[in-house]
XYZ file of N, CA and C in Angstrom:
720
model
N 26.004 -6.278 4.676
C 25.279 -5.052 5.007
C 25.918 -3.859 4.311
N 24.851 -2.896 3.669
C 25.401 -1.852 3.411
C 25.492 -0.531 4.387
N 26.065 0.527 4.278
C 26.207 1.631 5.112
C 25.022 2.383 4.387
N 24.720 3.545 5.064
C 23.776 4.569 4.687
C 24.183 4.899 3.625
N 25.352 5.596 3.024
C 25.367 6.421 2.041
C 25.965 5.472 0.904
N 25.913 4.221 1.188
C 26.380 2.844 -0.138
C 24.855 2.801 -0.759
N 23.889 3.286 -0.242
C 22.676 3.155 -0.284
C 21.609 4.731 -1.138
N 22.334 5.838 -0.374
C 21.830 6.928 -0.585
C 22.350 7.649 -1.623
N 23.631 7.600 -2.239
C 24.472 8.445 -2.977
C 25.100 7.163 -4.135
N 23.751 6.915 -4.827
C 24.025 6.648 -6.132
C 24.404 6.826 -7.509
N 24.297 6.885 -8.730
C 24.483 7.077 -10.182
C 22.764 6.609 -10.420
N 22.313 7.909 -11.404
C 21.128 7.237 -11.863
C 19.890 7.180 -10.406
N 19.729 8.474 -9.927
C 19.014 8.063 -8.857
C 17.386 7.862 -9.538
N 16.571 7.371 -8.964
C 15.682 7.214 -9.452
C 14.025 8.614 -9.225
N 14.670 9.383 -7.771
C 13.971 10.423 -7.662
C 13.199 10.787 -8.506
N 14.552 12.013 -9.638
C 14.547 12.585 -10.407
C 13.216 12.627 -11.304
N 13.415 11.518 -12.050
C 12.190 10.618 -13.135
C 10.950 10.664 -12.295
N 10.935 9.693 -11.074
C 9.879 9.549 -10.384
C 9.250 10.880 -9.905
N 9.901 11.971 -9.836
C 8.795 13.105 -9.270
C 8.423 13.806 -10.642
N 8.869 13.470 -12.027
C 8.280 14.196 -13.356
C 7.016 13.622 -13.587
N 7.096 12.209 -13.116
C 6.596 11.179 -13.657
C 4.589 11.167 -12.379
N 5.034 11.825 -11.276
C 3.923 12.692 -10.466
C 3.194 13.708 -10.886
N 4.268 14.872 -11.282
C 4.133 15.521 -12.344
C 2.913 15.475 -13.012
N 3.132 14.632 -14.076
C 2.294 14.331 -15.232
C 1.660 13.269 -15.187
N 1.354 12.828 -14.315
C 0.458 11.914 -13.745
C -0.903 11.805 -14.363
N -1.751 10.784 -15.116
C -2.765 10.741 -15.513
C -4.013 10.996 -14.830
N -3.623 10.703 -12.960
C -4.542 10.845 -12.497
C -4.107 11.594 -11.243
N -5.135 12.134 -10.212
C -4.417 13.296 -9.661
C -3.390 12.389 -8.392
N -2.246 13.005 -8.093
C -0.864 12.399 -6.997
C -0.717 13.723 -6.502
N -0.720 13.274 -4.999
C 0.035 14.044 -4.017
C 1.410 13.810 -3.250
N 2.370 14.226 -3.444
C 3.746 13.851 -3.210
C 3.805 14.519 -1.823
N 3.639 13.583 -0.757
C 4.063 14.131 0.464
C 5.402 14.655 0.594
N 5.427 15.539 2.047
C 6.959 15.613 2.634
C 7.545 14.286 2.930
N 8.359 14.280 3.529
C 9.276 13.437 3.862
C 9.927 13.313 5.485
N 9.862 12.306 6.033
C 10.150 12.201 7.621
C 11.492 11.965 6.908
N 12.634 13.070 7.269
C 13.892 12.618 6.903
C 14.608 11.840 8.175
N 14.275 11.194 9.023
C 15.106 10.701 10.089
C 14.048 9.186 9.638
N 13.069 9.304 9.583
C 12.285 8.032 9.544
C 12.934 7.417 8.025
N 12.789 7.892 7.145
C 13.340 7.987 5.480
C 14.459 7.203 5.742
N 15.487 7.549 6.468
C 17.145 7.161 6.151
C 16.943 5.434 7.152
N 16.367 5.338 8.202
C 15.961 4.606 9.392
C 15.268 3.060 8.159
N 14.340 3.323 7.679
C 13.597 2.620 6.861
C 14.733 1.965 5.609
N 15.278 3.144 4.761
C 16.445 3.312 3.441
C 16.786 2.007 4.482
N 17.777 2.055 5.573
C 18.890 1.035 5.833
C 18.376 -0.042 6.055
N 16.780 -0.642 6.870
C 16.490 -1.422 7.362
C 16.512 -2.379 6.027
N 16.051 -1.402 4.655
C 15.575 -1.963 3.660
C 16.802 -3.234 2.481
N 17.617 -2.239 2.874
C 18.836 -2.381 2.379
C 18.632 -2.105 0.395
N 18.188 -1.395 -0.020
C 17.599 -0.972 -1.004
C 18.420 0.067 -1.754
N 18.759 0.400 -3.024
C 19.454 1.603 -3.442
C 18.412 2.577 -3.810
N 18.613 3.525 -3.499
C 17.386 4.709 -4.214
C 17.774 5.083 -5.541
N 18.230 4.413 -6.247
C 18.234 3.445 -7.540
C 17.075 2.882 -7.983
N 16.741 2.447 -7.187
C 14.753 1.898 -7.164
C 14.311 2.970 -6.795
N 12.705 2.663 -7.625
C 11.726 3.462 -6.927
C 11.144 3.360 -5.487
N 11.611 1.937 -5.192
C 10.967 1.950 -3.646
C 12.244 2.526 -2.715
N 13.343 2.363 -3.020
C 14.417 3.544 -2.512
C 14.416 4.813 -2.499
N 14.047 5.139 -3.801
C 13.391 6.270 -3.476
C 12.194 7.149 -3.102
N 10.980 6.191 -3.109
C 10.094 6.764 -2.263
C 10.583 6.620 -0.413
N 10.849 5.689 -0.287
C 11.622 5.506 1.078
C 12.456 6.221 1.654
N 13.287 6.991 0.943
C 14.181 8.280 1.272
C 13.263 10.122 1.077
N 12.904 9.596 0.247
C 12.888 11.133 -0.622
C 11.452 12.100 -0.190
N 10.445 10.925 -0.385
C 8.574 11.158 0.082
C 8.207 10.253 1.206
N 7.238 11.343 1.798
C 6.512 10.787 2.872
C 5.233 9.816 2.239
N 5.304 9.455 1.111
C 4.139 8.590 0.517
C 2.836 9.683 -0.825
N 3.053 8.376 -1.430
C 2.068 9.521 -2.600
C 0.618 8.734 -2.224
N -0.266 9.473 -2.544
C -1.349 9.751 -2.292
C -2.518 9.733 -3.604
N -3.190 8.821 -3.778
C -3.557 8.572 -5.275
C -4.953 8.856 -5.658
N -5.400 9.515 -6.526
C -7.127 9.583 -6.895
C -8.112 10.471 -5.445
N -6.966 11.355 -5.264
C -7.680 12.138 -4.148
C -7.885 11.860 -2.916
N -6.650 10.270 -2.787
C -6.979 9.485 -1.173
C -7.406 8.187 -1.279
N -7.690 7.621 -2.220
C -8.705 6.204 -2.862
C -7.346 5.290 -2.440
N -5.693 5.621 -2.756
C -4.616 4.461 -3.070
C -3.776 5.501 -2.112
N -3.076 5.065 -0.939
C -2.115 5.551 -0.387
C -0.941 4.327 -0.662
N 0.158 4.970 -0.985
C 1.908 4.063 -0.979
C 2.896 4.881 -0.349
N 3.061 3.751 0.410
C 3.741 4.039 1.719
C 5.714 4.591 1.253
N 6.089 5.471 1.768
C 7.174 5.899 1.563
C 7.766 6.150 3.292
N 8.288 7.108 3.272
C 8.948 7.474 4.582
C 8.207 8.188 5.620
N 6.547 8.509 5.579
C 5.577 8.612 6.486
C 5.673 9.896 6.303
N 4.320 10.704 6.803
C 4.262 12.065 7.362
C 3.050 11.817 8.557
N 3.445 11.957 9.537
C 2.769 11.696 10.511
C 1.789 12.915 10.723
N 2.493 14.268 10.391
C 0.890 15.223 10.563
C 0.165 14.755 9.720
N 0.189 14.331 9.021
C -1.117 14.380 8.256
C -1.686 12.672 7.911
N -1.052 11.904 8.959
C -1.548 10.612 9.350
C -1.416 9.299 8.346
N -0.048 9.666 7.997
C 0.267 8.594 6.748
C 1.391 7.973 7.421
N 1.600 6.519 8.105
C 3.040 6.054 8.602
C 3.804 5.626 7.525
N 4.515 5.372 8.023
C 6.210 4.742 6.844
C 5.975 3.305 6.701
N 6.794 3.587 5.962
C 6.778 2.170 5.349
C 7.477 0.986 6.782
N 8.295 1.543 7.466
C 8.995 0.907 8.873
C 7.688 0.658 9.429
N 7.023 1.680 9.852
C 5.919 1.478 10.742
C 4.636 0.074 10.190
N 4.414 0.545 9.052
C 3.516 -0.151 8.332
C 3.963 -1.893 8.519
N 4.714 -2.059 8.554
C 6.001 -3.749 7.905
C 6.425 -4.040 9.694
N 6.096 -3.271 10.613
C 6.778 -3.492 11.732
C 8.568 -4.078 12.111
N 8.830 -2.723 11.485
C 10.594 -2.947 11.479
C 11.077 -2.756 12.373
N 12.024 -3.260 13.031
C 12.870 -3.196 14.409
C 13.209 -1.862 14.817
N 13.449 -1.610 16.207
C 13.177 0.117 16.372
C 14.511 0.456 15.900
N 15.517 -0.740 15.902
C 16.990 -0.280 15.954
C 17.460 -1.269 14.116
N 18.230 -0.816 13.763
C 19.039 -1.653 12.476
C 19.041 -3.201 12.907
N 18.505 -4.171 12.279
C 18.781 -5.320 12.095
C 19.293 -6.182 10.838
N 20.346 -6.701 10.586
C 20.489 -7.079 9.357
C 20.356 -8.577 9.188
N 19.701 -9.192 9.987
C 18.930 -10.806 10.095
C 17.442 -10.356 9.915
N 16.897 -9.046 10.540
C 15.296 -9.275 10.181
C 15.163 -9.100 8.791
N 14.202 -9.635 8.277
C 13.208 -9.207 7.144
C 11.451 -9.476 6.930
N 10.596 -8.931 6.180
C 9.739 -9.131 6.106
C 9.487 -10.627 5.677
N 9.298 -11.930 6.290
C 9.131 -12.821 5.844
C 7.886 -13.101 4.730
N 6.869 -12.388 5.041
C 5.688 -13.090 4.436
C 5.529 -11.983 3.031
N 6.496 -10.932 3.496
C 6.629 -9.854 2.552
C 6.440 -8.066 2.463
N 6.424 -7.326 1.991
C 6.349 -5.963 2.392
C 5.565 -5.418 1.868
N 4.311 -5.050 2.974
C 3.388 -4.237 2.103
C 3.682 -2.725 2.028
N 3.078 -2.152 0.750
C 3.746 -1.468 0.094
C 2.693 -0.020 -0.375
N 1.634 -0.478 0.095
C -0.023 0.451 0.266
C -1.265 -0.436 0.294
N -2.018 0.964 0.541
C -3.640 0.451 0.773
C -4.361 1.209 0.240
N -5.974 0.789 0.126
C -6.718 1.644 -0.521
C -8.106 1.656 0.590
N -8.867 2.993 0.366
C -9.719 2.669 1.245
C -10.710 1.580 1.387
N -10.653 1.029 1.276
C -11.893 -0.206 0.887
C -11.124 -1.338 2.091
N -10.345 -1.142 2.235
C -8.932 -2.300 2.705
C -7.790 -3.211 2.204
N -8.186 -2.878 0.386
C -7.052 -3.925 -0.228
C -5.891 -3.314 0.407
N -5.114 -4.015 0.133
C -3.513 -4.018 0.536
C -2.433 -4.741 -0.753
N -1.441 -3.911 -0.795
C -0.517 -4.337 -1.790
C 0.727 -4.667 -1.150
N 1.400 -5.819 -1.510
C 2.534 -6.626 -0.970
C 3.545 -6.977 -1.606
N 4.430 -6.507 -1.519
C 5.709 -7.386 -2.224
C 5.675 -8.768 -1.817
N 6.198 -9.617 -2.869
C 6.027 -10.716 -2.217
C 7.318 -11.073 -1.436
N 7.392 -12.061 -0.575
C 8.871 -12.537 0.450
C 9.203 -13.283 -0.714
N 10.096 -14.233 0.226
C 11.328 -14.904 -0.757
C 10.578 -16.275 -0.788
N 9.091 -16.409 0.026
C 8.662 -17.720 -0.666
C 7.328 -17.814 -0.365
N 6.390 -16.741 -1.414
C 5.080 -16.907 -1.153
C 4.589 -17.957 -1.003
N 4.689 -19.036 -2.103
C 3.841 -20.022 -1.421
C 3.509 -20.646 -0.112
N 4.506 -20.484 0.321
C 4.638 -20.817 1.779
C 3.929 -20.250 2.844
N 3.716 -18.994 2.003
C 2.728 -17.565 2.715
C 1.246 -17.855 2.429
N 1.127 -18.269 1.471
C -0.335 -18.656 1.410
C -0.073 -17.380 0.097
N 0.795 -17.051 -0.487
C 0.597 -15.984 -1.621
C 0.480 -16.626 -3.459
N 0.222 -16.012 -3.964
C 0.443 -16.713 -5.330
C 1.569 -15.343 -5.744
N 2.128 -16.249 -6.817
C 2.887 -15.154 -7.996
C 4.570 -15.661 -7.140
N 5.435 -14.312 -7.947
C 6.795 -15.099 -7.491
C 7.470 -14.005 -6.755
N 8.715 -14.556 -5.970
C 9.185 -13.320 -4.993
C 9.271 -12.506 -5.787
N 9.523 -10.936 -4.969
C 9.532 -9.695 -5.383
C 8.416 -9.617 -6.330
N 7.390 -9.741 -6.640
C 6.077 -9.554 -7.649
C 5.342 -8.882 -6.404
N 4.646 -8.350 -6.880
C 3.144 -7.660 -6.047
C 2.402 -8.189 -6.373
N 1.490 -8.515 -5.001
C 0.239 -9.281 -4.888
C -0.768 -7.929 -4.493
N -2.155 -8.513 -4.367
C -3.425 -7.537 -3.463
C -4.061 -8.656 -3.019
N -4.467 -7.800 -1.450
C -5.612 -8.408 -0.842
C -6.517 -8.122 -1.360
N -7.641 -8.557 -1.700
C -8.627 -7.972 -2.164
C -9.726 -8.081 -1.267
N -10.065 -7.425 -0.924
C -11.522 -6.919 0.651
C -12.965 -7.380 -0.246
N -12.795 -7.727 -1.843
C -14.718 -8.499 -2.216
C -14.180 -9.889 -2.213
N -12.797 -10.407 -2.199
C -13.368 -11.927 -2.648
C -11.983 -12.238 -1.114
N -11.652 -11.563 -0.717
C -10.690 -12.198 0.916
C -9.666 -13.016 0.244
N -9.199 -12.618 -0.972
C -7.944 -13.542 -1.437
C -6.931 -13.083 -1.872
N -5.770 -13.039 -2.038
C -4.677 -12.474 -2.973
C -4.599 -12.855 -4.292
N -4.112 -11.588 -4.741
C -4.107 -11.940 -6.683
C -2.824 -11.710 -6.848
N -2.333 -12.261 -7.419
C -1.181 -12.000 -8.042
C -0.579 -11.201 -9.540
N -0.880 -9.810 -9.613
C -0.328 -8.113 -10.178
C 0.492 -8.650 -11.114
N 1.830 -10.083 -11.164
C 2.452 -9.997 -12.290
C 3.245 -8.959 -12.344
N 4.218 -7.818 -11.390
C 4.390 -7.124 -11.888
C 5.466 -6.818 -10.583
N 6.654 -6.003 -10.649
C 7.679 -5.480 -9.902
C 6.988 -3.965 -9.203
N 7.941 -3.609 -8.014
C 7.404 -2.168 -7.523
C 7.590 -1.164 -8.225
N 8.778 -0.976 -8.948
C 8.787 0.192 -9.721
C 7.557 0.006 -10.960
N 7.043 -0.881 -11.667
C 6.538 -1.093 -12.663
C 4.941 -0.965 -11.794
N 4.605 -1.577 -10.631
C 3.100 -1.094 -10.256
C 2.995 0.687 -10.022
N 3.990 1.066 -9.790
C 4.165 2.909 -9.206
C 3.737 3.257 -10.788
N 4.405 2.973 -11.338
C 4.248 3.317 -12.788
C 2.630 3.315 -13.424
N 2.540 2.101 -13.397
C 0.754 1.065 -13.278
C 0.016 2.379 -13.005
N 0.178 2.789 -12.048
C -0.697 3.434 -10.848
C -0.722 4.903 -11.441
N 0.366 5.692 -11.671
C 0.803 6.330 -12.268
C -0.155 7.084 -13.733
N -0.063 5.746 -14.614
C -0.869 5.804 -15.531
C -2.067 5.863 -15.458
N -2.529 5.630 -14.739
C -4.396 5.225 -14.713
C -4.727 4.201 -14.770
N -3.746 3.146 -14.008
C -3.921 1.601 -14.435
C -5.418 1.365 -12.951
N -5.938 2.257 -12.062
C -6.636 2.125 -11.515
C -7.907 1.923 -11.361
N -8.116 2.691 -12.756
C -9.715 3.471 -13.228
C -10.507 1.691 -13.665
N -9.517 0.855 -14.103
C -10.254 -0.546 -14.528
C -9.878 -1.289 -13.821
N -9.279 -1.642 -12.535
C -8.846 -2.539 -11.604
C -9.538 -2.175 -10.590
N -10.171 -1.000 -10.203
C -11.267 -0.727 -9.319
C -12.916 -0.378 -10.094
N -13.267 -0.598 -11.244
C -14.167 -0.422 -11.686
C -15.363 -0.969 -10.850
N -15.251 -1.734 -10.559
C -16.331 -2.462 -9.614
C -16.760 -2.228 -8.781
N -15.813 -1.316 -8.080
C -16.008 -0.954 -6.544
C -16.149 0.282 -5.804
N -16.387 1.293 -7.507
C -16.648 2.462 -6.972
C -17.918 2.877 -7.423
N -18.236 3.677 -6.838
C -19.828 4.495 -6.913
C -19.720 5.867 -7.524
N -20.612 6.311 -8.041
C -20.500 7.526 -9.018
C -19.671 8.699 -7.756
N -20.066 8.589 -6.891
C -19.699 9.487 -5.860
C -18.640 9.495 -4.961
N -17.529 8.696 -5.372
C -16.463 7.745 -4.797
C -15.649 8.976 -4.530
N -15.466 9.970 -5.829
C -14.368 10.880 -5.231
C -14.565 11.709 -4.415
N -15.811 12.377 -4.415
C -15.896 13.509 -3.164
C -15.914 12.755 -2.058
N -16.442 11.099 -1.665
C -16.261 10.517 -0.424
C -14.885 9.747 -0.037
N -14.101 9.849 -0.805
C -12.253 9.514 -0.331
C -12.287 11.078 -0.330
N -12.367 12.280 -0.672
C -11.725 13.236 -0.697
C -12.118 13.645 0.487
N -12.793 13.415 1.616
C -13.686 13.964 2.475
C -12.801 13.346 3.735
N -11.788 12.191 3.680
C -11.645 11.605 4.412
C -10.104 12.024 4.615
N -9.435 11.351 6.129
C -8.215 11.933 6.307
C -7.405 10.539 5.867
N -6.173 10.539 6.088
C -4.827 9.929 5.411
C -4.789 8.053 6.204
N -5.574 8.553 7.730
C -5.806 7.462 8.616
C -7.004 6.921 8.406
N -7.727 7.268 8.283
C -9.131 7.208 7.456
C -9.509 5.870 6.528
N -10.563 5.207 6.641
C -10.726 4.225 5.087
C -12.310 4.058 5.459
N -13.245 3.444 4.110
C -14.276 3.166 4.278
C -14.648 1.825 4.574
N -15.937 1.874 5.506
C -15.909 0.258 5.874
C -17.671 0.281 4.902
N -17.462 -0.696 3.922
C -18.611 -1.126 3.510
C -19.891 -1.875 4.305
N -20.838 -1.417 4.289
C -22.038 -2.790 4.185
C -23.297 -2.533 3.678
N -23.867 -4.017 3.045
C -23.389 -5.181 3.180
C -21.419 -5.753 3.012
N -21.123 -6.288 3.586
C -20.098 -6.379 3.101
C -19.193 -6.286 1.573
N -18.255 -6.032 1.048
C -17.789 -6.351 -0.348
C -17.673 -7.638 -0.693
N -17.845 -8.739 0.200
C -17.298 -9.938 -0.375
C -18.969 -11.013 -0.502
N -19.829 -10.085 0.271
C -21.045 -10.494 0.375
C -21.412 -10.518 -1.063
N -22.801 -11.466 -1.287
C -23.589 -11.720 -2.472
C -24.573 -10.297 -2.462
N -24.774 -9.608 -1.684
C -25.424 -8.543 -1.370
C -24.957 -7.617 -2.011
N -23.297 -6.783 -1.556
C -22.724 -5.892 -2.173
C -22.157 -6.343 -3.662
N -22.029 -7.408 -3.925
C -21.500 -7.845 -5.390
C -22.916 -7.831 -6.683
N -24.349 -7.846 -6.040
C -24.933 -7.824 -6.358
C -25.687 -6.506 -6.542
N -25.721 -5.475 -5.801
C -26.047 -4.369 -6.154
C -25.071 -3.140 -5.300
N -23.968 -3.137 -5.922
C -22.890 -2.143 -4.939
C -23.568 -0.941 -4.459
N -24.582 -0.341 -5.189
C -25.223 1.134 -5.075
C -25.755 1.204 -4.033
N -26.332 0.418 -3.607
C -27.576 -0.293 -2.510
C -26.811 -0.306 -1.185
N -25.074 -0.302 -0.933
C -24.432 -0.237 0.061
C -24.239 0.678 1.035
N -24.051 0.729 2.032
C -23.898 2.110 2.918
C -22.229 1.869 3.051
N -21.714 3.411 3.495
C -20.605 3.600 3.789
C -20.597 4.532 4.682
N -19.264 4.307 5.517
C -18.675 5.665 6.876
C -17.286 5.324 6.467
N -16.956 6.263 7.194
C -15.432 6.821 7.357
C -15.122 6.369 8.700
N -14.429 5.329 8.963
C -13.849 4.697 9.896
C -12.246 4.337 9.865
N -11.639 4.516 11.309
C -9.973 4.256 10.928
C -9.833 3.241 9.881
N -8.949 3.154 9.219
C -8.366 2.174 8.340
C -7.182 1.379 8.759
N -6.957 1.613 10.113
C -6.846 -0.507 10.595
C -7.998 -0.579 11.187
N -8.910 -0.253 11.096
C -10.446 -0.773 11.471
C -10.751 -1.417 10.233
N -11.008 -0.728 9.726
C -11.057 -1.574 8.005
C -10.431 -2.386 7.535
N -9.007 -2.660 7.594
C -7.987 -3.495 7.278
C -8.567 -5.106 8.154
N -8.181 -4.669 9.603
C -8.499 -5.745 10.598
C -9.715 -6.213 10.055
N -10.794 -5.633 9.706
C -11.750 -6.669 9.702
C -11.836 -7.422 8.520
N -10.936 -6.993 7.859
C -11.410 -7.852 6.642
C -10.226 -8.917 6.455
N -9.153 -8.921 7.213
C -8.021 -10.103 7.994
C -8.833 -10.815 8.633
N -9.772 -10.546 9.508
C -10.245 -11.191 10.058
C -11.310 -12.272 9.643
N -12.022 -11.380 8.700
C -13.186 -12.444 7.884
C -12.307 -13.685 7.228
N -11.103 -12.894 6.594
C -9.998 -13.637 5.560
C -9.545 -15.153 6.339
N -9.260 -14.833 7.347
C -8.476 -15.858 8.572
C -9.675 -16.846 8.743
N -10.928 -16.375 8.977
C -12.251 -17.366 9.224
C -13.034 -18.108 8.396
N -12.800 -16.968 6.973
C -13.312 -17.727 5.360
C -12.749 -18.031 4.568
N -11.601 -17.139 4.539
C -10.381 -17.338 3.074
C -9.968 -18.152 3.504
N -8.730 -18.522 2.665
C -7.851 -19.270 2.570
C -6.520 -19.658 2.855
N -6.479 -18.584 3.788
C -5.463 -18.210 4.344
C -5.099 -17.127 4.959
N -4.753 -16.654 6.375
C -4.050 -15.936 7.067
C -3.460 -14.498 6.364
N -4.178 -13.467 5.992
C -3.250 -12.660 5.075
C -2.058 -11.739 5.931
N -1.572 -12.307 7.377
C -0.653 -12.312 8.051
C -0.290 -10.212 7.860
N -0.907 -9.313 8.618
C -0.903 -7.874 8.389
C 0.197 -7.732 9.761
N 1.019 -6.644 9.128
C 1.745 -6.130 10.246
C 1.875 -4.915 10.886
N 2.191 -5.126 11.644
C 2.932 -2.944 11.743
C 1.438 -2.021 12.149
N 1.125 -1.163 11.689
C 0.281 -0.276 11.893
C -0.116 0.143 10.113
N -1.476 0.754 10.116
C -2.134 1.706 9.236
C -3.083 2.877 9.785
């Protein structure tokens, strides 16, 4: 186990870069505050250096905020404005444990629709995940399956960063997508229907209705379809 500040008071922090890198962001990012008691609480559970980018979103931001609300990533929470931490999200022990961990893995954000992004644990397959530990996977809310991203957390922040979004969601947005995430709050997500995974919505997305409903309303139901049709259990924890 490390101590707090074996953790917090590095060489090379990764902050620095990461908030230029918001900055100049291809597409628009909102860099929350920061729950600094939740931040340090999360930092230790994680056992992580803020050396990484997920160390340092975990210490530093309450979560960035992507395409006007479309991609939330979870950092150290801001609860006014209805974004939890990454502790909350992963359901981490109220107190330091250095035997727990995320077994099936740590999710890491969501988007309104309900995908979900996951680090992977130390043995997806076992999870019902594809790809290899530490890689990021997505749920995906049109086909109820995980994909496997190919790719580390600092390197998807980056992804994301760039505009790696605009063609990994091409499918699933409507000319009018941004003023309707922008309309919505931080707790907030849209619940499609016909469904996304339906032959209905894959077949004419335009033709779909949408509301603004909590987003573990959204999440849950599409775990739930997942658990009854997919292929597996996409095992959600914690709160959204």
């Amino acid at each position: 186990m490390r101590e707090f500040d074996e953790l917090a008071d590095v060489a090379d922090p990764a902050w620095p870069e990461l908030r230029q890198a918001c900055a100049e962001s291809a597409v628009p990012v909102r860099v929350l505050p920061a729950d600094a008691d939740e931040g340090r609480r999360c930092l230790l559970q994680l056992q992580v250096t803020t050396r990484s980018v997920l160390g340092a979103l975990t210490l530093h931001c309450g979560g960035l905020v992507l395409d006007d609300g479309w991609l939330r990533v979870y950092g150290a929470g801001r609860a006014a404005e209805g974004l939890p931490s990454l502790g909350r999200v992963n359901g981490f022990p109220g107190e330091f444990d250095p035997h727990w961990h995320p077994a099936a893995g740590l999710v890491v954000g969501h988007d309104v629709l309900g995908g979900v992004f996951c680090l992977n644990g130390r043995d997806p397959a076992g999870s019902g995940r594809p790809g290899a530990p530490g890689q990021l996977t997505y749920f995906a809310p049109d086909t109820l399956e995980w994909e496997a991203l190919d790719m580390g957390h600092s390197a998807w922040v980056g992804w994301l960063l760039s505009g790696g979004t605009e063609r990994f969601y091409a499918g699933l947005r409507r000319p009018d997508w941004r003023a309707e995430v922008a309309a919505l709050d931080l707790s907030q997500g849209l619940s499609v229907f016909p469904f996304l995974w339906s032959e209905e919505a894959q077949r004419d997305l335009a033709a779909t209705s949408r509301r603004a409903v909590p987003l573990r309303e959204v999440v849950g139901l599409a775990a739930d379809f997942a658990r009854r049709l997919g292929p597996a259990d996409p095992g959600f924890l914690g709160e959204v």
